[in-house]
Amino acid sequence: MLIYMTHDSLTLTIKDQSSLYAAYMSFLRRGGLFVPTAVCYQLGDQVAIVLSLLDEPETVTVSGRVVWITPKGAQGSRETGIGVEFSEQDAAVSHKIENYLGGSLASSRQTHTL
C-alpha cells in the first residue's frame, strides 16, 4: 500500500486483496477506507482520496469525512492513520470493493480498525 498526502487530499494505492481487506471499513453505512498517515486530522474533517485499486488502470477520486483515528502509539501496535467514510455520492466505490473482497468480508481476520 502506497500513500501520498497533503492535509486535505490523500493518494492511496492498494495493490493486493489482503491490503484491501485490512483497509476496508465495511461496518460504515457507506463504506470507507483506513489510510495510514502521520498527518493529524480531526473527526469530521473532509478529505479526498485519489484511489488506485488493485489492477484497475484508472484512479478514482472519492471524498469523505474522517470517522476513525488511530493515534501514534495505539494499543496493540496498530498502524497510525485515519478512517474515512465515503460520501453519499461515492458510496458506489464500496460496492466495487465488496465485489473484489467477495466472501472474505465474513472473515474474522484482523483489520487496521477492528
Coordinates of C-alpha atoms in Angstrom, one line a residue:
M1 CA 0.0 0.0 0.0
L2 CA 1.4 3.4 -1.0
I3 CA 0.2 6.7 0.5
Y4 CA 0.9 10.3 -0.6
M5 CA -0.8 13.2 1.0
T6 CA -1.4 16.8 1.6
H7 CA -3.6 17.8 4.5
D8 CA -6.9 17.6 2.6
S9 CA -6.0 15.1 -0.1
L10 CA -4.6 11.6 0.1
T11 CA -3.3 9.3 -2.7
L12 CA -3.7 5.7 -1.8
T13 CA -2.6 2.7 -3.9
I14 CA -3.8 -0.7 -2.8
K15 CA -2.1 -3.5 -4.8
D16 CA -3.5 -6.7 -3.3
Q17 CA -6.6 -8.1 -1.8
S18 CA -5.1 -8.7 1.7
S19 CA -4.3 -4.9 1.9
L20 CA -7.7 -4.1 0.6
Y21 CA -9.3 -6.3 3.2
A22 CA -7.2 -4.7 6.0
A23 CA -8.1 -1.2 4.9
Y24 CA -11.8 -1.5 4.0
M25 CA -14.3 -0.4 6.7
S26 CA -17.4 -2.4 5.9
F27 CA -19.1 -1.5 9.1
L28 CA -19.7 2.1 8.0
R29 CA -23.0 2.8 6.4
R30 CA -21.5 3.9 3.0
G31 CA -18.2 2.0 3.5
G32 CA -14.8 3.6 3.9
L33 CA -11.1 3.1 3.9
F34 CA -8.4 3.2 6.6
V35 CA -5.5 5.4 5.3
P36 CA -2.1 5.1 7.1
T37 CA -0.9 8.6 7.8
A38 CA 1.1 10.5 10.4
V39 CA -0.7 13.7 9.5
C40 CA -3.0 14.9 12.2
Y41 CA -6.7 15.0 11.3
Q42 CA -9.8 15.6 13.5
L43 CA -13.0 13.7 13.4
G44 CA -15.3 15.2 10.8
D45 CA -12.5 16.6 8.6
Q46 CA -13.4 16.4 4.9
V47 CA -10.7 14.7 2.8
A48 CA -10.4 13.4 -0.8
I49 CA -8.7 10.1 -1.6
V50 CA -7.2 9.5 -5.1
L51 CA -7.5 5.7 -5.1
S52 CA -5.7 3.2 -7.2
L53 CA -7.3 -0.1 -6.7
L54 CA -5.7 -3.4 -7.4
D55 CA -5.1 -3.8 -11.2
E56 CA -7.5 -1.2 -12.4
P57 CA -5.8 1.1 -14.9
E58 CA -7.6 4.3 -13.8
T59 CA -7.7 6.0 -10.4
V60 CA -10.9 7.2 -8.8
T61 CA -11.2 10.2 -6.5
V62 CA -13.5 9.7 -3.6
S63 CA -14.5 12.2 -0.9
G64 CA -15.5 11.6 2.6
R65 CA -15.1 12.5 6.2
V66 CA -12.7 11.3 9.0
V67 CA -14.7 9.0 11.3
W68 CA -11.8 7.0 12.8
I69 CA -8.4 8.0 14.2
T70 CA -5.7 5.6 15.3
P71 CA -3.1 7.7 17.1
K72 CA 0.6 7.1 17.2
G73 CA 1.4 4.5 19.9
A74 CA -2.1 3.0 19.8
Q75 CA -2.6 -0.2 21.8
G76 CA -1.8 -3.5 20.0
S77 CA 0.8 -1.8 17.8
R78 CA -1.9 -0.7 15.4
E79 CA -0.9 1.4 12.4
T80 CA -1.3 5.2 12.8
G81 CA -3.9 6.6 10.5
I82 CA -7.4 7.7 9.8
G83 CA -10.6 6.0 8.7
V84 CA -12.6 7.9 6.0
E85 CA -16.3 7.2 5.4
F86 CA -17.2 7.6 1.8
S87 CA -19.6 10.5 0.9
E88 CA -23.1 9.6 -0.3
Q89 CA -22.1 10.2 -4.0
D90 CA -19.1 7.9 -3.7
A91 CA -20.9 5.0 -1.9
A92 CA -20.7 3.0 -5.2
V93 CA -17.0 2.6 -4.5
S94 CA -17.8 0.4 -1.5
H95 CA -19.8 -1.9 -3.8
K96 CA -16.8 -2.2 -6.1
I97 CA -14.6 -3.0 -3.1
E98 CA -17.1 -5.5 -1.8
N99 CA -17.2 -7.3 -5.2
Y100 CA -13.4 -7.6 -5.0
L101 CA -13.4 -8.9 -1.5
G102 CA -16.4 -11.3 -2.0
G103 CA -16.6 -14.0 0.7
S104 CA -13.6 -12.7 2.6
L105 CA -15.8 -9.9 4.1
A106 CA -17.1 -12.5 6.5
S107 CA -13.6 -13.4 7.7
S108 CA -12.5 -12.8 11.2
R109 CA -9.0 -11.7 10.2
Q110 CA -7.8 -8.5 11.9
T111 CA -8.0 -5.3 10.0
H112 CA -6.5 -1.9 10.6
T113 CA -9.6 -0.8 12.6
L114 CA -11.3 -3.8 14.2

